[in-house]
GROMACS .gro file of C-alpha atoms in nm:
model
  435
    1MET     CA    1   0.000   0.000   0.000
    2ALA     CA    2   0.303   0.222   0.053
    3ASP     CA    3   0.307   0.321  -0.312
    4THR     CA    4  -0.023   0.508  -0.282
    5TYR     CA    5   0.078   0.711   0.027
    6LYS     CA    6   0.333   0.989  -0.011
    7LYS     CA    7   0.525   1.044   0.311
    8ASN     CA    8   0.576   1.412   0.399
    9SER     CA    9   0.335   1.521   0.126
   10ILE     CA   10   0.119   1.735   0.360
   11THR     CA   11   0.277   2.029   0.544
   12LEU     CA   12   0.164   2.157   0.885
   13THR     CA   13  -0.019   2.442   0.708
   14GLY     CA   14  -0.179   2.194   0.469
   15ALA     CA   15  -0.296   1.977   0.758
   16VAL     CA   16  -0.448   2.275   0.942
   17ALA     CA   17  -0.615   2.384   0.617
   18MET     CA   18  -0.756   2.036   0.567
   19GLY     CA   19  -0.893   2.019   0.924
   20THR     CA   20  -1.049   2.367   0.924
   21GLY     CA   21  -1.175   2.306   0.570
   22VAL     CA   22  -1.378   2.003   0.669
   23MET     CA   23  -1.496   2.160   0.996
   24ILE     CA   24  -1.606   2.497   0.869
   25ALA     CA   25  -1.807   2.359   0.578
   26ALA     CA   26  -2.031   2.148   0.798
   27GLY     CA   27  -2.025   2.354   1.112
   28ILE     CA   28  -2.118   2.693   0.999
   29PHE     CA   29  -2.344   2.658   0.703
   30ALA     CA   30  -2.531   2.343   0.789
   31LEU     CA   31  -2.554   2.350   1.166
   32THR     CA   32  -2.584   2.707   1.300
   33GLY     CA   33  -2.963   2.717   1.255
   34GLN     CA   34  -3.015   2.368   1.389
   35ILE     CA   35  -2.807   2.440   1.698
   36ALA     CA   36  -3.015   2.756   1.755
   37GLU     CA   37  -3.333   2.548   1.728
   38LEU     CA   38  -3.221   2.323   2.017
   39ALA     CA   39  -3.026   2.569   2.233
   40GLY     CA   40  -3.250   2.874   2.205
   41PRO     CA   41  -3.090   3.217   2.261
   42LEU     CA   42  -2.783   3.057   2.418
   43PHE     CA   43  -2.678   2.898   2.088
   44PRO     CA   44  -2.342   3.083   2.055
   45LEU     CA   45  -2.245   2.927   2.391
   46SER     CA   46  -2.319   2.583   2.249
   47PHE     CA   47  -2.015   2.620   2.020
   48VAL     CA   48  -1.794   2.701   2.321
   49VAL     CA   49  -1.913   2.395   2.515
   50GLY     CA   50  -1.878   2.186   2.197
   51ALA     CA   51  -1.517   2.303   2.168
   52ILE     CA   52  -1.446   2.208   2.531
   53VAL     CA   53  -1.589   1.857   2.484
   54THR     CA   54  -1.393   1.828   2.157
   55ALA     CA   55  -1.071   1.937   2.333
   56PHE     CA   56  -1.104   1.647   2.580
   57SER     CA   57  -1.173   1.419   2.286
   58ALA     CA   58  -0.880   1.548   2.083
   59TYR     CA   59  -0.642   1.465   2.369
   60THR     CA   60  -0.677   1.092   2.299
   61TYR     CA   61  -0.624   1.134   1.924
   62ILE     CA   62  -0.322   1.360   1.974
   63LYS     CA   63  -0.158   1.123   2.223
   64MET     CA   64  -0.217   0.825   1.991
   65SER     CA   65  -0.104   1.007   1.676
   66ASN     CA   66   0.214   1.125   1.849
   67ALA     CA   67   0.291   0.767   1.949
   68PHE     CA   68   0.182   0.594   1.626
   69PRO     CA   69   0.136   0.830   1.330
   70SER     CA   70  -0.035   0.638   1.049
   71ALA     CA   71  -0.254   0.689   0.746
   72GLY     CA   72  -0.514   0.465   0.912
   73GLY     CA   73  -0.575   0.719   1.185
   74ILE     CA   74  -0.886   0.609   1.371
   75GLY     CA   75  -0.867   0.250   1.239
   76MET     CA   76  -0.512   0.221   1.368
   77ILE     CA   77  -0.606   0.363   1.712
   78LEU     CA   78  -0.893   0.114   1.749
   79THR     CA   79  -0.687  -0.185   1.636
   80LYS     CA   80  -0.406  -0.093   1.877
   81ALA     CA   81  -0.661  -0.059   2.157
   82TYR     CA   82  -0.873  -0.368   2.092
   83GLY     CA   83  -0.686  -0.586   1.841
   84PRO     CA   84  -0.840  -0.680   1.502
   85VAL     CA   85  -1.177  -0.769   1.651
   86THR     CA   86  -1.542  -0.679   1.586
   87VAL     CA   87  -1.546  -0.379   1.818
   88ALA     CA   88  -1.242  -0.217   1.650
   89ALA     CA   89  -1.358  -0.283   1.295
   90GLY     CA   90  -1.719  -0.189   1.374
   91ALA     CA   91  -1.625   0.139   1.541
   92SER     CA   92  -1.386   0.222   1.255
   93LEU     CA   93  -1.669   0.167   1.011
   94LEU     CA   94  -1.895   0.389   1.225
   95MET     CA   95  -1.631   0.663   1.201
   96ALA     CA   96  -1.608   0.623   0.825
   97LEU     CA   97  -1.988   0.628   0.798
   98SER     CA   98  -2.017   0.936   1.018
   99MET     CA   99  -1.774   1.111   0.781
  100VAL     CA  100  -1.977   1.000   0.480
  101ILE     CA  101  -2.295   1.122   0.656
  102ASN     CA  102  -2.115   1.453   0.705
  103GLU     CA  103  -2.047   1.464   0.330
  104SER     CA  104  -2.416   1.430   0.251
  105LEU     CA  105  -2.489   1.703   0.508
  106VAL     CA  106  -2.244   1.933   0.331
  107ALA     CA  107  -2.376   1.834  -0.014
  108ARG     CA  108  -2.738   1.914   0.079
  109THR     CA  109  -2.625   2.244   0.231
  110PHE     CA  110  -2.455   2.326  -0.100
  111GLY     CA  111  -2.782   2.252  -0.282
  112THR     CA  112  -2.989   2.462  -0.039
  113TYR     CA  113  -2.761   2.767  -0.063
  114THR     CA  114  -2.736   2.741  -0.444
  115LEU     CA  115  -3.115   2.751  -0.470
  116ARG     CA  116  -3.137   3.045  -0.228
  117ALA     CA  117  -2.911   3.243  -0.463
  118PHE     CA  118  -3.164   3.204  -0.743
  119GLY     CA  119  -3.468   3.251  -0.522
  120GLY     CA  120  -3.556   2.882  -0.548
  121ASP     CA  121  -3.751   2.680  -0.292
  122PRO     CA  122  -3.516   2.522  -0.033
  123ASP     CA  123  -3.751   2.220  -0.019
  124SER     CA  124  -3.719   2.161  -0.393
  125VAL     CA  125  -3.613   1.830  -0.547
  126LEU     CA  126  -3.319   2.025  -0.694
  127VAL     CA  127  -3.148   2.029  -0.351
  128PRO     CA  128  -3.044   1.660  -0.361
  129VAL     CA  129  -2.974   1.684  -0.736
  130LEU     CA  130  -2.725   1.969  -0.682
  131GLY     CA  131  -2.585   1.787  -0.378
  132VAL     CA  132  -2.516   1.471  -0.574
  133GLY     CA  133  -2.358   1.684  -0.850
  134LEU     CA  134  -2.116   1.829  -0.596
  135ILE     CA  135  -2.030   1.480  -0.465
  136VAL     CA  136  -1.943   1.369  -0.819
  137PHE     CA  137  -1.726   1.680  -0.863
  138ALA     CA  138  -1.542   1.602  -0.535
  139TYR     CA  139  -1.483   1.249  -0.667
  140LEU     CA  140  -1.328   1.381  -0.989
  141VAL     CA  141  -1.095   1.617  -0.800
  142ASN     CA  142  -0.984   1.329  -0.577
  143VAL     CA  143  -0.917   1.099  -0.871
  144SER     CA  144  -0.686   1.366  -1.014
  145GLY     CA  145  -0.435   1.308  -0.732
  146ASN     CA  146  -0.287   1.426  -0.404
  147ARG     CA  147  -0.118   1.749  -0.511
  148SER     CA  148  -0.439   1.913  -0.623
  149VAL     CA  149  -0.614   1.819  -0.298
  150GLY     CA  150  -0.340   1.971  -0.079
  151LEU     CA  151  -0.305   2.292  -0.277
  152LEU     CA  152  -0.678   2.341  -0.327
  153SER     CA  153  -0.754   2.289   0.040
  154ILE     CA  154  -0.501   2.557   0.146
  155VAL     CA  155  -0.638   2.815  -0.100
  156MET     CA  156  -0.999   2.732  -0.011
  157ALA     CA  157  -0.934   2.730   0.365
  158VAL     CA  158  -0.778   3.078   0.354
  159LEU     CA  159  -1.072   3.207   0.146
  160LYS     CA  160  -1.322   3.045   0.379
  161VAL     CA  161  -1.178   3.137   0.716
  162GLY     CA  162  -1.106   3.492   0.598
  163GLY     CA  163  -1.442   3.535   0.428
  164ILE     CA  164  -1.650   3.393   0.712
  165ALA     CA  165  -1.459   3.589   0.978
  166LEU     CA  166  -1.522   3.901   0.768
  167PHE     CA  167  -1.893   3.814   0.743
  168GLY     CA  168  -1.909   3.774   1.121
  169THR     CA  169  -1.730   4.100   1.193
  170ALA     CA  170  -1.928   4.298   0.934
  171GLY     CA  171  -2.256   4.148   1.057
  172LEU     CA  172  -2.182   4.243   1.417
  173TRP     CA  173  -2.067   4.591   1.312
  174ALA     CA  174  -2.379   4.652   1.099
  175SER     CA  175  -2.611   4.549   1.380
  176GLY     CA  176  -2.439   4.774   1.632
  177PHE     CA  177  -2.336   4.471   1.841
  178SER     CA  178  -2.688   4.412   1.970
  179PHE     CA  179  -2.799   4.050   2.014
  180GLU     CA  180  -3.150   4.003   1.872
  181ALA     CA  181  -3.193   3.627   1.912
  182THR     CA  182  -3.359   3.644   2.252
  183GLY     CA  183  -3.678   3.482   2.374
  184GLY     CA  184  -3.752   3.117   2.313
  185ASP     CA  185  -3.703   2.836   2.560
  186LEU     CA  186  -3.405   2.820   2.788
  187GLY     CA  187  -3.425   2.447   2.855
  188ALA     CA  188  -3.106   2.291   2.991
  189GLY     CA  189  -3.189   1.964   2.812
  190GLY     CA  190  -3.215   2.135   2.475
  191PHE     CA  191  -2.888   2.316   2.534
  192VAL     CA  192  -2.699   1.996   2.624
  193ALA     CA  193  -2.856   1.823   2.322
  194SER     CA  194  -2.743   2.109   2.096
  195VAL     CA  195  -2.384   2.039   2.202
  196ALA     CA  196  -2.405   1.709   2.008
  197LEU     CA  197  -2.440   1.913   1.688
  198SER     CA  198  -2.170   2.159   1.798
  199ILE     CA  199  -1.935   1.862   1.842
  200LEU     CA  200  -2.025   1.760   1.487
  201ALA     CA  201  -1.909   2.106   1.379
  202PHE     CA  202  -1.563   2.030   1.522
  203LYS     CA  203  -1.519   1.665   1.438
  204GLY     CA  204  -1.337   1.752   1.115
  205PHE     CA  205  -1.015   1.747   1.320
  206THR     CA  206  -1.019   1.367   1.283
  207THR     CA  207  -0.942   1.421   0.912
  208ILE     CA  208  -0.594   1.523   1.029
  209THR     CA  209  -0.556   1.202   1.234
  210ASN     CA  210  -0.647   0.998   0.928
  211SER     CA  211  -0.369   1.155   0.721
  212GLY     CA  212  -0.108   1.103   0.993
  213ALA     CA  213   0.154   0.918   0.790
  214GLU     CA  214   0.160   1.180   0.517
  215ILE     CA  215   0.207   1.488   0.735
  216THR     CA  216   0.565   1.617   0.767
  217ASP     CA  217   0.721   1.534   1.108
  218PRO     CA  218   0.393   1.365   1.213
  219ASN     CA  219   0.492   1.296   1.575
  220ARG     CA  220   0.488   1.671   1.642
  221ASN     CA  221   0.272   1.815   1.365
  222VAL     CA  222  -0.041   1.599   1.388
  223GLY     CA  223  -0.110   1.725   1.741
  224ARG     CA  224  -0.023   2.083   1.654
  225ALA     CA  225  -0.247   2.078   1.345
  226ILE     CA  226  -0.540   1.947   1.553
  227VAL     CA  227  -0.498   2.215   1.822
  228TRP     CA  228  -0.463   2.494   1.565
  229SER     CA  229  -0.767   2.392   1.361
  230ILE     CA  230  -0.994   2.362   1.665
  231ALA     CA  231  -0.873   2.702   1.793
  232ILE     CA  232  -0.932   2.873   1.456
  233CYS     CA  233  -1.280   2.721   1.430
  234VAL     CA  234  -1.389   2.831   1.780
  235VAL     CA  235  -1.311   3.193   1.692
  236VAL     CA  236  -1.483   3.175   1.353
  237TYR     CA  237  -1.792   2.995   1.488
  238LEU     CA  238  -1.839   3.243   1.770
  239LEU     CA  239  -1.807   3.540   1.535
  240VAL     CA  240  -2.067   3.392   1.304
  241ALA     CA  241  -2.306   3.283   1.580
  242PHE     CA  242  -2.307   3.634   1.726
  243ALA     CA  243  -2.344   3.790   1.380
  244VAL     CA  244  -2.643   3.567   1.298
  245GLY     CA  245  -2.792   3.630   1.643
  246SER     CA  246  -2.753   4.007   1.613
  247SER     CA  247  -2.907   4.013   1.266
  248LEU     CA  248  -3.212   3.786   1.310
  249PRO     CA  249  -3.457   3.706   1.589
  250LEU     CA  250  -3.452   3.345   1.705
  251ASP     CA  251  -3.771   3.236   1.528
  252ARG     CA  252  -3.631   3.358   1.193
  253ILE     CA  253  -3.303   3.171   1.250
  254VAL     CA  254  -3.496   2.851   1.321
  255ALA     CA  255  -3.731   2.903   1.025
  256ALA     CA  256  -3.431   2.944   0.795
  257LYS     CA  257  -3.223   2.682   0.975
  258ASP     CA  258  -3.092   2.518   0.656
  259TYR     CA  259  -2.960   2.848   0.519
  260ALA     CA  260  -2.937   3.069   0.831
  261LEU     CA  261  -2.619   3.249   0.725
  262ALA     CA  262  -2.756   3.368   0.392
  263GLU     CA  263  -3.073   3.487   0.567
  264ALA     CA  264  -2.873   3.674   0.834
  265ALA     CA  265  -2.654   3.843   0.573
  266ARG     CA  266  -2.945   4.024   0.408
  267PRO     CA  267  -3.055   4.257   0.695
  268ALA     CA  268  -2.696   4.305   0.811
  269LEU     CA  269  -2.514   4.350   0.480
  270GLY     CA  270  -2.782   4.403   0.215
  271GLN     CA  271  -2.831   4.214  -0.109
  272THR     CA  272  -2.459   4.212  -0.198
  273GLY     CA  273  -2.379   4.064   0.141
  274PHE     CA  274  -2.641   3.799   0.081
  275TYR     CA  275  -2.485   3.694  -0.253
  276LEU     CA  276  -2.132   3.702  -0.110
  277THR     CA  277  -2.242   3.478   0.176
  278VAL     CA  278  -2.403   3.234  -0.066
  279ALA     CA  279  -2.083   3.233  -0.276
  280LEU     CA  280  -1.881   3.171   0.040
  281ALA     CA  281  -2.113   2.884   0.134
  282LEU     CA  282  -2.060   2.725  -0.206
  283VAL     CA  283  -1.680   2.754  -0.182
  284ALA     CA  284  -1.685   2.625   0.176
  285THR     CA  285  -1.909   2.326   0.113
  286ALA     CA  286  -1.732   2.228  -0.211
  287SER     CA  287  -1.384   2.239  -0.059
  288GLY     CA  288  -1.499   2.069   0.262
  289LEU     CA  289  -1.646   1.785   0.062
  290ILE     CA  290  -1.329   1.738  -0.144
  291ALA     CA  291  -1.114   1.713   0.171
  292SER     CA  292  -1.360   1.477   0.338
  293VAL     CA  293  -1.394   1.237   0.043
  294PHE     CA  294  -1.013   1.223   0.035
  295ALA     CA  295  -0.997   1.131   0.406
  296VAL     CA  296  -1.277   0.872   0.408
  297SER     CA  297  -1.153   0.681   0.104
  298ARG     CA  298  -0.812   0.668   0.276
  299MET     CA  299  -0.956   0.528   0.590
  300LEU     CA  300  -1.165   0.263   0.413
  301ALA     CA  301  -0.863   0.159   0.204
  302MET     CA  302  -0.657   0.121   0.521
  303LEU     CA  303  -0.929  -0.090   0.690
  304THR     CA  304  -0.957  -0.307   0.378
  305ASP     CA  305  -0.580  -0.343   0.380
  306MET     CA  306  -0.590  -0.453   0.744
  307LYS     CA  307  -0.855  -0.712   0.638
  308MET     CA  308  -1.100  -0.559   0.885
  309ILE     CA  309  -1.377  -0.489   0.635
  310PRO     CA  310  -1.489  -0.683   0.330
  311HIS     CA  311  -1.389  -0.562  -0.013
  312SER     CA  312  -1.544  -0.635  -0.346
  313HIS     CA  313  -1.424  -0.441  -0.647
  314PHE     CA  314  -1.742  -0.518  -0.847
  315GLY     CA  315  -1.527  -0.567  -1.155
  316MET     CA  316  -1.373  -0.216  -1.128
  317PRO     CA  317  -1.010  -0.167  -1.234
  318GLY     CA  318  -0.753   0.017  -1.020
  319THR     CA  319  -0.633   0.002  -0.659
  320ILE     CA  320  -0.835  -0.053  -0.341
  321LYS     CA  321  -0.816   0.323  -0.279
  322ASP     CA  322  -0.985   0.388  -0.616
  323HIS     CA  323  -1.265   0.149  -0.520
  324THR     CA  324  -1.318   0.293  -0.171
  325LEU     CA  325  -1.347   0.638  -0.331
  326VAL     CA  326  -1.636   0.509  -0.541
  327TYR     CA  327  -1.809   0.348  -0.239
  328THR     CA  328  -1.776   0.671  -0.039
  329VAL     CA  329  -1.934   0.875  -0.316
  330VAL     CA  330  -2.219   0.628  -0.374
  331ILE     CA  331  -2.320   0.612  -0.004
  332ALA     CA  332  -2.296   0.991   0.038
  333GLY     CA  333  -2.509   1.034  -0.275
  334PHE     CA  334  -2.773   0.793  -0.143
  335LEU     CA  335  -2.802   0.979   0.190
  336THR     CA  336  -2.817   1.316   0.011
  337VAL     CA  337  -3.117   1.200  -0.190
  338PHE     CA  338  -3.316   1.029   0.086
  339PHE     CA  339  -3.255   1.228   0.408
  340ASP     CA  340  -3.311   1.592   0.503
  341LEU     CA  341  -3.051   1.808   0.676
  342SER     CA  342  -3.162   1.766   1.035
  343ARG     CA  343  -3.190   1.388   1.005
  344ILE     CA  344  -2.848   1.363   0.841
  345ALA     CA  345  -2.699   1.575   1.122
  346SER     CA  346  -2.866   1.359   1.389
  347LEU     CA  347  -2.741   1.036   1.236
  348GLY     CA  348  -2.388   1.179   1.211
  349ALA     CA  349  -2.396   1.283   1.576
  350PHE     CA  350  -2.511   0.939   1.697
  351PHE     CA  351  -2.247   0.748   1.498
  352TYR     CA  352  -1.965   0.984   1.586
  353LEU     CA  353  -2.032   1.003   1.961
  354VAL     CA  354  -2.064   0.624   1.999
  355MET     CA  355  -1.739   0.569   1.807
  356ASP     CA  356  -1.567   0.839   2.014
  357ILE     CA  357  -1.669   0.674   2.343
  358ILE     CA  358  -1.540   0.335   2.215
  359ILE     CA  359  -1.203   0.494   2.128
  360HIS     CA  360  -1.154   0.666   2.465
  361PHE     CA  361  -1.256   0.353   2.652
  362GLY     CA  362  -1.015   0.135   2.451
  363VAL     CA  363  -0.724   0.373   2.506
  364PHE     CA  364  -0.811   0.402   2.876
  365ARG     CA  365  -0.830   0.023   2.921
  366HIS     CA  366  -0.531  -0.090   2.718
  367LEU     CA  367  -0.296   0.189   2.612
  368ARG     CA  368  -0.293   0.475   2.860
  369GLU     CA  369   0.038   0.374   3.019
  370GLU     CA  370   0.206   0.305   2.688
  371ILE     CA  371   0.125   0.649   2.543
  372GLY     CA  372   0.145   0.839   2.874
  373ALA     CA  373  -0.219   0.955   2.874
  374LYS     CA  374  -0.377   1.085   3.193
  375SER     CA  375  -0.668   0.868   3.313
  376TRP     CA  376  -0.881   1.159   3.433
  377VAL     CA  377  -0.875   1.325   3.090
  378LEU     CA  378  -0.983   1.004   2.916
  379LEU     CA  379  -1.262   0.940   3.169
  380THR     CA  380  -1.382   1.302   3.143
  381ALA     CA  381  -1.396   1.265   2.763
  382ILE     CA  382  -1.611   0.951   2.800
  383ALA     CA  383  -1.842   1.116   3.055
  384LEU     CA  384  -1.892   1.433   2.847
  385ASP     CA  385  -1.966   1.232   2.531
  386ALA     CA  386  -2.211   1.009   2.719
  387VAL     CA  387  -2.403   1.301   2.874
  388VAL     CA  388  -2.432   1.482   2.540
  389LEU     CA  389  -2.532   1.163   2.357
  390ALA     CA  390  -2.802   1.082   2.615
  391ALA     CA  391  -2.946   1.436   2.606
  392PHE     CA  392  -2.944   1.444   2.226
  393ALA     CA  393  -3.104   1.100   2.191
  394GLY     CA  394  -3.368   1.201   2.450
  395MET     CA  395  -3.452   1.522   2.263
  396LYS     CA  396  -3.471   1.343   1.928
  397TRP     CA  397  -3.683   1.065   2.076
  398GLN     CA  398  -3.946   1.328   2.156
  399SER     CA  399  -3.926   1.524   1.830
  400ASP     CA  400  -3.828   1.263   1.568
  401PRO     CA  401  -3.821   0.908   1.714
  402ILE     CA  402  -3.773   0.751   1.370
  403ILE     CA  403  -3.420   0.888   1.335
  404VAL     CA  404  -3.324   0.745   1.678
  405VAL     CA  405  -3.453   0.405   1.564
  406ILE     CA  406  -3.269   0.432   1.230
  407GLY     CA  407  -2.951   0.527   1.418
  408MET     CA  408  -2.977   0.230   1.656
  409ILE     CA  409  -3.060  -0.018   1.379
  410GLY     CA  410  -2.780   0.127   1.165
  411MET     CA  411  -2.522   0.080   1.440
  412ALA     CA  412  -2.647  -0.269   1.525
  413LEU     CA  413  -2.624  -0.368   1.156
  414VAL     CA  414  -2.269  -0.232   1.126
  415PHE     CA  415  -2.148  -0.443   1.419
  416LEU     CA  416  -2.345  -0.748   1.311
  417PHE     CA  417  -2.212  -0.721   0.955
  418ILE     CA  418  -1.853  -0.693   1.079
  419ARG     CA  419  -1.906  -0.975   1.330
  420VAL     CA  420  -2.024  -1.214   1.060
  421PHE     CA  421  -1.749  -1.103   0.823
  422LEU     CA  422  -1.469  -1.149   1.079
  423ALA     CA  423  -1.611  -1.484   1.194
  424ARG     CA  424  -1.602  -1.611   0.835
  425ASN     CA  425  -1.275  -1.441   0.751
  426PRO     CA  426  -1.045  -1.426   1.050
  427VAL     CA  427  -0.778  -1.166   0.970
  428ARG     CA  428  -0.587  -1.342   0.694
  429GLU     CA  429  -0.503  -1.303   0.328
  430GLY     CA  430  -0.766  -1.312   0.056
  431ALA     CA  431  -1.064  -1.217   0.270
  432GLN     CA  432  -1.331  -1.102   0.032
  433ASP     CA  433  -1.696  -1.062   0.043
  434HIS     CA  434  -1.934  -1.024  -0.248
  435HIS     CA  435  -2.204  -0.865  -0.045
   0.00000   0.00000   0.00000
């Protein structure tokens, strides 16, 4: 597999750009309105709490990446913690799926914002059509090779972070720094549940973990890239949350939850601001998707290589990485067509939080001494994840029980599928499945 991975091909700047690129696309454009819907007027605070929970989470990934930098990232961490067993392979697949779910979230957001630009209906059938178009574009960019991904993600990340920070500052300035998004419920349960979506807005840092082997001086730079990207995103998210909150009352933010930023730009910055924000959303979602497709196909290729998941090339030519790229794009396309934004976000949150808890627990049980990790940090990470997951599942059970059921069945099927596969094909050569 070494021939398809270029050591030292991603600089520290490139890694930070990749992390912030994936985070900002999902976090800002897709989730701001949905977080406001759950958290009420306190929604900017939700991003701060999300960042704190993410910081505890990131500790485990940083410690592991410093000790064992690898292109498998999450898959490698789980295998080191549990061995090549069902729980490691199943949780790795959950991570990959949560990233693919994130891609469909970003793709639908792209579709929604594109239609807003032309005054179209955000509930139109064109939303998934445009989303799938973007996924295909991301596939083509990825097929064209590593160089273009690295360079493009740096250019796009600078444009995005700069543009969105500018939007936030201008929005706050135009509104005279007054916060309009008051009223609404101040339920503690809703606020804690909203943190699940805020965490989703930060989970892009795992993209950096998954590219570990290719980052220059990975033992130092993986950790630094993760810290930098989370820090940059906290600042950007807060700026935007306050700008949206000072431009629109809460009920308007919730009503326009799928395109809250574009809606907030109009009163604050006029029609030009509205179009610039839409353009920014399109750049952000497109570049975020490209970086994410790159990372997921990597991770699936690594898991296939470790014989932890079945692989069938369905008669396609090329390497395993080429095939996993196709699978990633097909699944993301399917979700984009059949699920709406809030359901996609919920599913992503369930999968990610469960996988995250499994990782911290594995490192706590089996590796904490070896990598010099502090027990209290790992246990705090587990506790925070568990509280947020419980609150979010409770909220969703009341408002949309079907998505909770789909999430539970989905996770059960992933583990069952892996269990059967590993029972039939204990980790050895030639394991294939024509499922």
